[in-house]
Amino acid sequence: MIDKLDEHIYYIKKFKSKDIDEIESFKIRFLGRKGIINDLFSEFKNVPSDQKKEYGQKINELKNLTQNKYDELKLSNSKSDKSISEDLTKPGFPIPKGTLHPITLIKNQIIEIFSKVGFELSDGPEIEDDWHNFTALNLPKHHPARDMQDTFFIQQDPDVLLRTHTSSVQVRYLENNPPPLKILSPGRVYRNEAISSRSHCIFHQVEGIYVDENVSFADLKQMILYFTKSMFGKSNLRFRPSFFPFTEPSAEVDIYWGLETETDYRITKGTGWLEIMGCGMVDPHVLENCNIDSEKYTGYAFGLGIERIAMLIYQIPDIRLFFENDVRFLNQFK
Ligand code: DAH
């Protein structure tokens, strides 16, 4: 009887296979409910008592050996999974390269242009409070100018909202940093608008602000001229008087784009002129709201929409294309 056990032990030690079915049937044959090892256990009662001890030890050894053998074969077999083992020197499949989103490309260009003249980056939260988005910017509650920007409210009283412009970052920065300061804040903004080929509830802006002693409107004009020359290679500009609660005086800047393509017609509504940004001298109230001495310091600020600029540069006729994530569209920006 002991001899039979020795034979099995010998067999198990020698057993080799790379065939997963063979390995499984090896397991069933030995370790299965009606397998060899269970049979050997049930024969235990017939073993002469002077051999019982040795028999017991050997059968346990057999059982452990079999289990270990099975585990080992199974492991090395899964390692030699065919797809890997075929030829390890073969090159992998090429992974197609992604592209940067056109909004990111334009944003990066704008950042580069302004950082050359000393603007530093700063950002703020997209979920804002009433103070930073409105009140500190000279837009107290119930001020009619709040209607210029239809707002998504998350919570009322105290108001929590999705920021309607990146001007909120001005306030955050001014509150925490003494002048002189020169900051650029690109980011995503939200407005409750009907979606059309020209407007969308989510879009992107870049906000700029410069506060120091003796900053003048002439400095602002010069900076915008530098920007449009660098960005578009164009310098035919028009400053139209306008109104923003946080700047005084305020202006909107139009650039003469021309009427060369159908998209030019559509984007400029047939005039050749296009509004590219709002700007002005920071209202002294805004400085005071942020504890900055408005007798000593003045500043200018501007805000521009990234989508509009991207539409011009890439001749994109419909703003919705930016948000659909159609790879046929995105792949064109390699
Ligand atoms: N926040 C304005 C908007 O979203 C844009 C703007 C206008 C920003 C004038 C400014 C500014 O900093 O001076 O329409």
CSV table of C-alpha atoms and ligand atoms in Angstrom, one decimal:
chain,number,residue,atom,x,y,z
A,1,MET,CA,0.0,0.0,0.0
A,2,ILE,CA,2.8,2.4,0.8
A,3,ASP,CA,4.4,1.4,-2.5
A,4,LYS,CA,1.3,2.6,-4.3
A,5,LEU,CA,1.7,6.0,-2.6
A,6,ASP,CA,5.4,6.2,-3.5
A,7,GLU,CA,4.5,5.5,-7.1
A,8,HIS,CA,2.0,8.4,-7.2
A,9,ILE,CA,4.4,10.8,-5.5
A,10,TYR,CA,7.0,9.9,-8.1
A,11,TYR,CA,4.5,10.5,-10.9
A,12,ILE,CA,3.4,13.9,-9.5
A,13,LYS,CA,6.9,15.1,-9.2
A,14,LYS,CA,7.6,14.2,-12.8
A,15,PHE,CA,4.3,15.5,-14.2
A,16,LYS,CA,4.7,18.4,-16.7
A,17,SER,CA,2.3,20.0,-19.1
A,18,LYS,CA,1.7,23.2,-21.0
A,19,ASP,CA,-1.8,22.3,-22.0
A,20,ILE,CA,-4.4,23.9,-19.9
A,21,ASP,CA,-7.0,21.1,-20.4
A,22,GLU,CA,-4.4,18.5,-19.5
A,23,ILE,CA,-3.5,20.5,-16.3
A,24,GLU,CA,-7.2,20.7,-15.3
A,25,SER,CA,-7.8,17.0,-15.8
A,26,PHE,CA,-4.7,16.3,-13.8
A,27,LYS,CA,-6.2,18.2,-11.0
A,28,ILE,CA,-9.6,16.4,-11.2
A,29,ARG,CA,-7.9,13.0,-11.5
A,30,PHE,CA,-6.0,13.5,-8.2
A,31,LEU,CA,-7.8,16.1,-6.2
A,32,GLY,CA,-11.4,15.7,-7.4
A,33,ARG,CA,-14.2,14.5,-5.2
A,34,LYS,CA,-13.9,11.0,-6.7
A,35,GLY,CA,-10.2,11.4,-7.3
A,36,ILE,CA,-7.3,9.2,-6.5
A,37,ILE,CA,-6.4,11.0,-3.3
A,38,ASN,CA,-9.9,10.7,-1.8
A,39,ASP,CA,-9.8,7.0,-2.7
A,40,LEU,CA,-6.5,6.6,-0.9
A,41,PHE,CA,-7.9,8.4,2.2
A,42,SER,CA,-10.9,6.0,2.3
A,43,GLU,CA,-8.5,3.0,2.2
A,44,PHE,CA,-6.9,4.3,5.3
A,45,LYS,CA,-9.1,2.0,7.5
A,46,ASN,CA,-7.7,-1.0,5.7
A,47,VAL,CA,-4.1,-0.1,6.4
A,48,PRO,CA,-2.4,-2.4,8.9
A,49,SER,CA,-2.0,-0.5,12.1
A,50,ASP,CA,1.9,-0.5,12.1
A,51,GLN,CA,1.8,1.3,8.8
A,52,LYS,CA,-0.9,3.8,9.5
A,53,LYS,CA,1.5,6.5,10.6
A,54,GLU,CA,3.7,6.3,7.5
A,55,TYR,CA,0.7,6.0,5.3
A,56,GLY,CA,-0.9,9.1,6.8
A,57,GLN,CA,2.2,11.2,6.4
A,58,LYS,CA,2.7,10.1,2.8
A,59,ILE,CA,-0.9,10.7,1.8
A,60,ASN,CA,-0.7,14.3,3.1
A,61,GLU,CA,2.6,14.8,1.3
A,62,LEU,CA,0.9,13.6,-1.9
A,63,LYS,CA,-2.0,15.9,-1.5
A,64,ASN,CA,0.3,18.9,-0.9
A,65,LEU,CA,2.5,18.0,-3.8
A,66,THR,CA,-0.4,17.7,-6.1
A,67,GLN,CA,-1.9,21.0,-5.1
A,68,ASN,CA,1.5,22.8,-5.5
A,69,LYS,CA,2.1,21.2,-8.8
A,70,TYR,CA,-1.2,22.3,-10.1
A,71,ASP,CA,-0.7,25.9,-8.9
A,72,GLU,CA,2.7,26.1,-10.4
A,73,LEU,CA,1.6,24.7,-13.8
A,74,LYS,CA,-1.4,27.0,-13.9
A,75,LEU,CA,0.7,30.0,-13.1
A,76,SER,CA,3.5,29.4,-15.7
A,77,ASN,CA,0.8,28.5,-18.2
A,78,SER,CA,-1.0,31.8,-17.8
A,79,LYS,CA,2.4,33.6,-18.1
A,80,SER,CA,3.0,32.0,-21.4
A,81,ASP,CA,-0.2,33.4,-22.7
A,82,LYS,CA,0.1,33.1,-26.5
A,83,SER,CA,-0.2,36.7,-27.5
A,84,ILE,CA,2.8,37.6,-25.3
A,85,SER,CA,4.9,34.6,-25.9
A,86,GLU,CA,4.8,34.6,-29.7
A,87,ASP,CA,7.7,37.0,-30.3
A,88,LEU,CA,8.8,39.4,-27.7
A,89,THR,CA,11.0,41.4,-30.1
A,90,LYS,CA,8.0,42.5,-32.2
A,91,PRO,CA,7.1,46.2,-32.0
A,92,GLY,CA,3.9,47.0,-30.3
A,93,PHE,CA,0.8,48.3,-32.1
A,94,PRO,CA,1.1,52.1,-32.7
A,95,ILE,CA,-1.1,54.1,-30.4
A,96,PRO,CA,-2.6,57.0,-32.4
A,97,LYS,CA,-1.5,60.4,-30.9
A,98,GLY,CA,-4.2,62.6,-29.5
A,99,THR,CA,-4.5,66.3,-30.3
A,100,LEU,CA,-4.9,69.3,-28.2
A,101,HIS,CA,-8.4,70.8,-28.3
A,102,PRO,CA,-8.5,74.0,-30.4
A,103,ILE,CA,-9.6,75.9,-27.3
A,104,THR,CA,-6.5,74.8,-25.5
A,105,LEU,CA,-4.3,75.7,-28.4
A,106,ILE,CA,-5.6,79.2,-28.6
A,107,LYS,CA,-5.6,79.6,-24.8
A,108,ASN,CA,-1.9,78.6,-24.8
A,109,GLN,CA,-1.1,81.1,-27.5
A,110,ILE,CA,-2.8,83.9,-25.5
A,111,ILE,CA,-0.9,82.9,-22.4
A,112,GLU,CA,2.3,83.0,-24.2
A,113,ILE,CA,1.7,86.4,-25.7
A,114,PHE,CA,0.8,88.0,-22.4
A,115,SER,CA,3.5,86.2,-20.4
A,116,LYS,CA,6.1,87.8,-22.6
A,117,VAL,CA,5.1,91.2,-21.2
A,118,GLY,CA,5.0,90.1,-17.6
A,119,PHE,CA,1.5,88.7,-16.9
A,120,GLU,CA,1.4,85.9,-14.5
A,121,LEU,CA,-1.2,83.2,-14.3
A,122,SER,CA,-3.8,82.9,-11.6
A,123,ASP,CA,-7.0,80.9,-11.3
A,124,GLY,CA,-10.1,80.7,-9.2
A,125,PRO,CA,-13.0,78.3,-8.6
A,126,GLU,CA,-15.7,77.7,-11.2
A,127,ILE,CA,-18.3,77.5,-8.3
A,128,GLU,CA,-18.3,81.0,-6.9
A,129,ASP,CA,-20.1,83.0,-4.3
A,130,ASP,CA,-22.0,86.2,-5.0
A,131,TRP,CA,-19.3,88.4,-3.6
A,132,HIS,CA,-16.6,87.4,-6.0
A,133,ASN,CA,-18.7,87.1,-9.1
A,134,PHE,CA,-20.9,90.1,-8.6
A,135,THR,CA,-21.0,92.3,-5.5
A,136,ALA,CA,-17.2,93.1,-5.2
A,137,LEU,CA,-17.3,93.9,-8.9
A,138,ASN,CA,-19.6,96.7,-8.3
A,139,LEU,CA,-22.7,94.7,-9.1
A,140,PRO,CA,-24.8,94.8,-5.9
A,141,LYS,CA,-27.9,92.7,-5.5
A,142,HIS,CA,-30.7,93.8,-7.8
A,143,HIS,CA,-28.4,95.8,-9.9
A,144,PRO,CA,-29.9,95.7,-13.4
A,145,ALA,CA,-26.5,94.9,-15.0
A,146,ARG,CA,-26.7,91.5,-13.4
A,147,ASP,CA,-29.1,90.7,-16.2
A,148,MET,CA,-26.3,91.0,-18.7
A,149,GLN,CA,-25.1,87.6,-17.6
A,150,ASP,CA,-27.9,85.0,-17.0
A,151,THR,CA,-26.7,83.0,-14.1
A,152,PHE,CA,-26.9,79.3,-13.0
A,153,PHE,CA,-27.5,79.3,-9.3
A,154,ILE,CA,-26.5,76.3,-7.3
A,155,GLN,CA,-27.9,77.6,-4.0
A,156,GLN,CA,-29.7,80.6,-2.9
A,157,ASP,CA,-29.1,82.7,0.3
A,158,PRO,CA,-26.2,82.7,0.6
A,159,ASP,CA,-25.9,82.6,-3.2
A,160,VAL,CA,-23.6,80.0,-4.7
A,161,LEU,CA,-23.4,80.0,-8.4
A,162,LEU,CA,-21.4,79.0,-11.5
A,163,ARG,CA,-19.2,81.9,-12.3
A,164,THR,CA,-20.5,83.9,-15.2
A,165,HIS,CA,-17.1,85.4,-16.1
A,166,THR,CA,-13.5,85.1,-15.1
A,167,SER,CA,-13.6,88.6,-13.6
A,168,SER,CA,-14.3,86.8,-10.3
A,169,VAL,CA,-10.6,85.8,-10.3
A,170,GLN,CA,-9.6,89.5,-10.3
A,171,VAL,CA,-11.4,90.0,-7.0
A,172,ARG,CA,-9.8,86.9,-5.5
A,173,TYR,CA,-6.3,88.0,-6.6
A,174,LEU,CA,-6.7,91.7,-5.6
A,175,GLU,CA,-7.9,90.7,-2.1
A,176,ASN,CA,-4.8,88.6,-1.4
A,177,ASN,CA,-2.0,90.4,-3.2
A,178,PRO,CA,-0.8,94.0,-2.9
A,179,PRO,CA,-0.1,96.0,-6.1
A,180,PRO,CA,1.8,96.2,-8.4
A,181,LEU,CA,0.2,93.1,-10.0
A,182,LYS,CA,-0.3,91.9,-13.5
A,183,ILE,CA,-2.4,88.8,-13.8
A,184,LEU,CA,-3.9,86.6,-16.6
A,185,SER,CA,-6.7,84.2,-15.7
A,186,PRO,CA,-8.0,81.8,-18.4
A,187,GLY,CA,-10.9,79.6,-17.5
A,188,ARG,CA,-14.3,78.2,-18.0
A,189,VAL,CA,-17.5,80.2,-17.4
A,190,TYR,CA,-21.2,79.4,-17.4
A,191,ARG,CA,-24.3,81.3,-18.6
A,192,ASN,CA,-27.8,80.3,-18.8
A,193,GLU,CA,-28.3,80.9,-22.5
A,194,ALA,CA,-30.2,79.3,-25.4
A,195,ILE,CA,-27.7,77.2,-27.3
A,196,SER,CA,-27.3,78.3,-30.9
A,197,SER,CA,-24.5,78.4,-33.5
A,198,ARG,CA,-23.2,81.5,-31.7
A,199,SER,CA,-23.8,81.0,-28.0
A,200,HIS,CA,-23.4,78.1,-25.6
A,201,CYS,CA,-23.9,77.7,-21.8
A,202,ILE,CA,-20.3,76.8,-21.2
A,203,PHE,CA,-17.5,78.8,-22.8
A,204,HIS,CA,-14.0,80.1,-22.0
A,205,GLN,CA,-12.6,83.5,-21.2
A,206,VAL,CA,-9.3,85.0,-20.5
A,207,GLU,CA,-9.2,87.8,-17.9
A,208,GLY,CA,-6.4,90.3,-17.6
A,209,ILE,CA,-5.7,92.9,-15.0
A,210,TYR,CA,-2.9,95.3,-14.3
A,211,VAL,CA,-2.8,97.5,-11.2
A,212,ASP,CA,0.0,99.8,-10.3
A,213,GLU,CA,0.7,103.5,-9.8
A,214,ASN,CA,-0.1,105.7,-12.8
A,215,VAL,CA,-1.6,103.0,-15.1
A,216,SER,CA,-3.5,104.8,-17.8
A,217,PHE,CA,-6.0,104.1,-20.6
A,218,ALA,CA,-3.1,104.7,-23.0
A,219,ASP,CA,-1.3,101.7,-21.4
A,220,LEU,CA,-4.4,99.6,-22.0
A,221,LYS,CA,-4.6,100.6,-25.7
A,222,GLN,CA,-1.0,99.8,-26.2
A,223,MET,CA,-1.3,96.4,-24.6
A,224,ILE,CA,-4.3,95.5,-26.7
A,225,LEU,CA,-2.6,96.6,-29.9
A,226,TYR,CA,0.4,94.4,-29.0
A,227,PHE,CA,-1.9,91.5,-28.4
A,228,THR,CA,-3.9,91.8,-31.6
A,229,LYS,CA,-0.7,92.2,-33.6
A,230,SER,CA,0.8,89.1,-32.0
A,231,MET,CA,-2.3,87.0,-32.2
A,232,PHE,CA,-3.8,87.9,-35.5
A,233,GLY,CA,-1.1,90.0,-37.3
A,234,LYS,CA,-3.7,92.7,-37.4
A,235,SER,CA,-3.7,96.2,-35.9
A,236,ASN,CA,-6.8,97.9,-37.3
A,237,LEU,CA,-8.7,98.4,-34.1
A,238,ARG,CA,-11.8,100.4,-32.9
A,239,PHE,CA,-12.4,101.2,-29.3
A,240,ARG,CA,-16.2,101.6,-28.8
A,241,PRO,CA,-17.4,103.3,-25.5
A,242,SER,CA,-19.3,100.7,-23.5
A,243,PHE,CA,-20.5,99.9,-20.1
A,244,PHE,CA,-19.2,97.3,-17.5
A,245,PRO,CA,-19.9,97.8,-13.8
A,246,PHE,CA,-16.4,97.0,-12.8
A,247,THR,CA,-14.6,99.4,-15.2
A,248,GLU,CA,-14.8,103.1,-15.7
A,249,PRO,CA,-14.5,104.2,-18.5
A,250,SER,CA,-15.2,101.0,-20.4
A,251,ALA,CA,-14.8,100.0,-24.0
A,252,GLU,CA,-15.4,97.2,-26.4
A,253,VAL,CA,-12.6,96.5,-28.8
A,254,ASP,CA,-13.4,95.6,-32.4
A,255,ILE,CA,-10.8,94.3,-34.8
A,256,TYR,CA,-11.1,94.7,-38.6
A,257,TRP,CA,-10.9,91.2,-39.8
A,258,GLY,CA,-11.9,91.6,-43.4
A,259,LEU,CA,-14.4,89.7,-45.6
A,260,GLU,CA,-12.4,87.2,-47.4
A,261,THR,CA,-14.3,84.0,-46.7
A,262,GLU,CA,-17.8,82.9,-46.1
A,263,THR,CA,-17.0,82.3,-42.5
A,264,ASP,CA,-15.7,85.9,-42.2
A,265,TYR,CA,-19.1,87.1,-43.5
A,266,ARG,CA,-20.9,84.9,-41.0
A,267,ILE,CA,-18.8,85.7,-38.0
A,268,THR,CA,-18.6,89.4,-38.6
A,269,LYS,CA,-22.3,89.6,-39.7
A,270,GLY,CA,-21.1,91.0,-43.0
A,271,THR,CA,-19.4,94.0,-41.6
A,272,GLY,CA,-15.8,92.8,-41.5
A,273,TRP,CA,-15.5,94.1,-37.9
A,274,LEU,CA,-15.6,91.8,-35.0
A,275,GLU,CA,-15.8,92.5,-31.3
A,276,ILE,CA,-13.0,90.7,-29.5
A,277,MET,CA,-13.0,91.9,-26.0
A,278,GLY,CA,-14.3,94.2,-23.3
A,279,CYS,CA,-12.0,96.3,-21.3
A,280,GLY,CA,-11.6,99.5,-19.2
A,281,MET,CA,-10.0,101.2,-16.3
A,282,VAL,CA,-10.7,99.3,-13.0
A,283,ASP,CA,-13.5,101.1,-11.2
A,284,PRO,CA,-12.1,102.6,-7.9
A,285,HIS,CA,-15.0,100.9,-6.1
A,286,VAL,CA,-13.6,97.5,-7.1
A,287,LEU,CA,-10.1,98.4,-5.7
A,288,GLU,CA,-11.7,99.7,-2.5
A,289,ASN,CA,-13.8,96.5,-2.1
A,290,CYS,CA,-10.5,94.6,-2.2
A,291,ASN,CA,-8.8,97.0,0.3
A,292,ILE,CA,-6.6,98.6,-2.3
A,293,ASP,CA,-6.0,102.4,-2.0
A,294,SER,CA,-7.7,103.8,-5.1
A,295,GLU,CA,-6.1,107.2,-4.6
A,296,LYS,CA,-2.7,105.7,-5.0
A,297,TYR,CA,-3.3,102.9,-7.5
A,298,THR,CA,-5.1,102.7,-10.9
A,299,GLY,CA,-5.4,99.7,-13.2
A,300,TYR,CA,-6.8,98.4,-16.4
A,301,ALA,CA,-8.7,95.1,-17.0
A,302,PHE,CA,-9.9,93.2,-20.0
A,303,GLY,CA,-11.8,90.1,-20.8
A,304,LEU,CA,-12.0,88.1,-24.0
A,305,GLY,CA,-13.8,85.0,-25.2
A,306,ILE,CA,-11.5,82.2,-26.3
A,307,GLU,CA,-14.2,80.5,-28.5
A,308,ARG,CA,-14.7,83.6,-30.6
A,309,ILE,CA,-10.9,83.9,-31.3
A,310,ALA,CA,-10.6,80.3,-32.1
A,311,MET,CA,-13.5,80.5,-34.5
A,312,LEU,CA,-11.8,83.4,-36.3
A,313,ILE,CA,-8.4,81.8,-36.5
A,314,TYR,CA,-9.5,78.3,-37.5
A,315,GLN,CA,-12.6,79.5,-39.5
A,316,ILE,CA,-15.0,77.5,-37.4
A,317,PRO,CA,-18.6,78.5,-38.3
A,318,ASP,CA,-20.5,77.0,-35.3
A,319,ILE,CA,-19.5,77.2,-31.6
A,320,ARG,CA,-21.2,73.9,-30.9
A,321,LEU,CA,-18.4,72.1,-32.7
A,322,PHE,CA,-16.1,72.8,-29.8
A,323,PHE,CA,-18.3,70.8,-27.4
A,324,GLU,CA,-19.3,67.8,-29.4
A,325,ASN,CA,-15.9,66.1,-29.2
A,326,ASP,CA,-16.3,64.7,-32.7
A,327,VAL,CA,-12.9,63.2,-33.5
A,328,ARG,CA,-13.3,64.1,-37.2
A,329,PHE,CA,-13.3,67.7,-36.0
A,330,LEU,CA,-10.7,67.4,-33.3
A,331,ASN,CA,-8.2,65.5,-35.6
A,332,GLN,CA,-7.8,68.6,-37.8
A,333,PHE,CA,-5.8,70.4,-35.1
A,334,LYS,CA,-2.7,68.3,-35.3
B,1,DAH,N1,-16.6,90.1,-17.6
B,1,DAH,C1,-17.0,90.7,-18.9
B,1,DAH,C2,-17.9,89.7,-19.6
B,1,DAH,O1,-17.9,88.5,-19.2
B,1,DAH,C3,-15.8,90.9,-19.8
B,1,DAH,C4,-14.9,92.0,-19.3
B,1,DAH,C5,-15.2,93.3,-19.7
B,1,DAH,C6,-13.9,91.8,-18.5
B,1,DAH,C7,-14.5,94.3,-19.3
B,1,DAH,C8,-13.1,92.9,-18.0
B,1,DAH,C9,-13.5,94.1,-18.5
B,1,DAH,O2,-12.1,92.7,-17.2
B,1,DAH,O3,-12.7,95.2,-18.1
B,1,DAH,O4,-18.6,90.0,-20.4
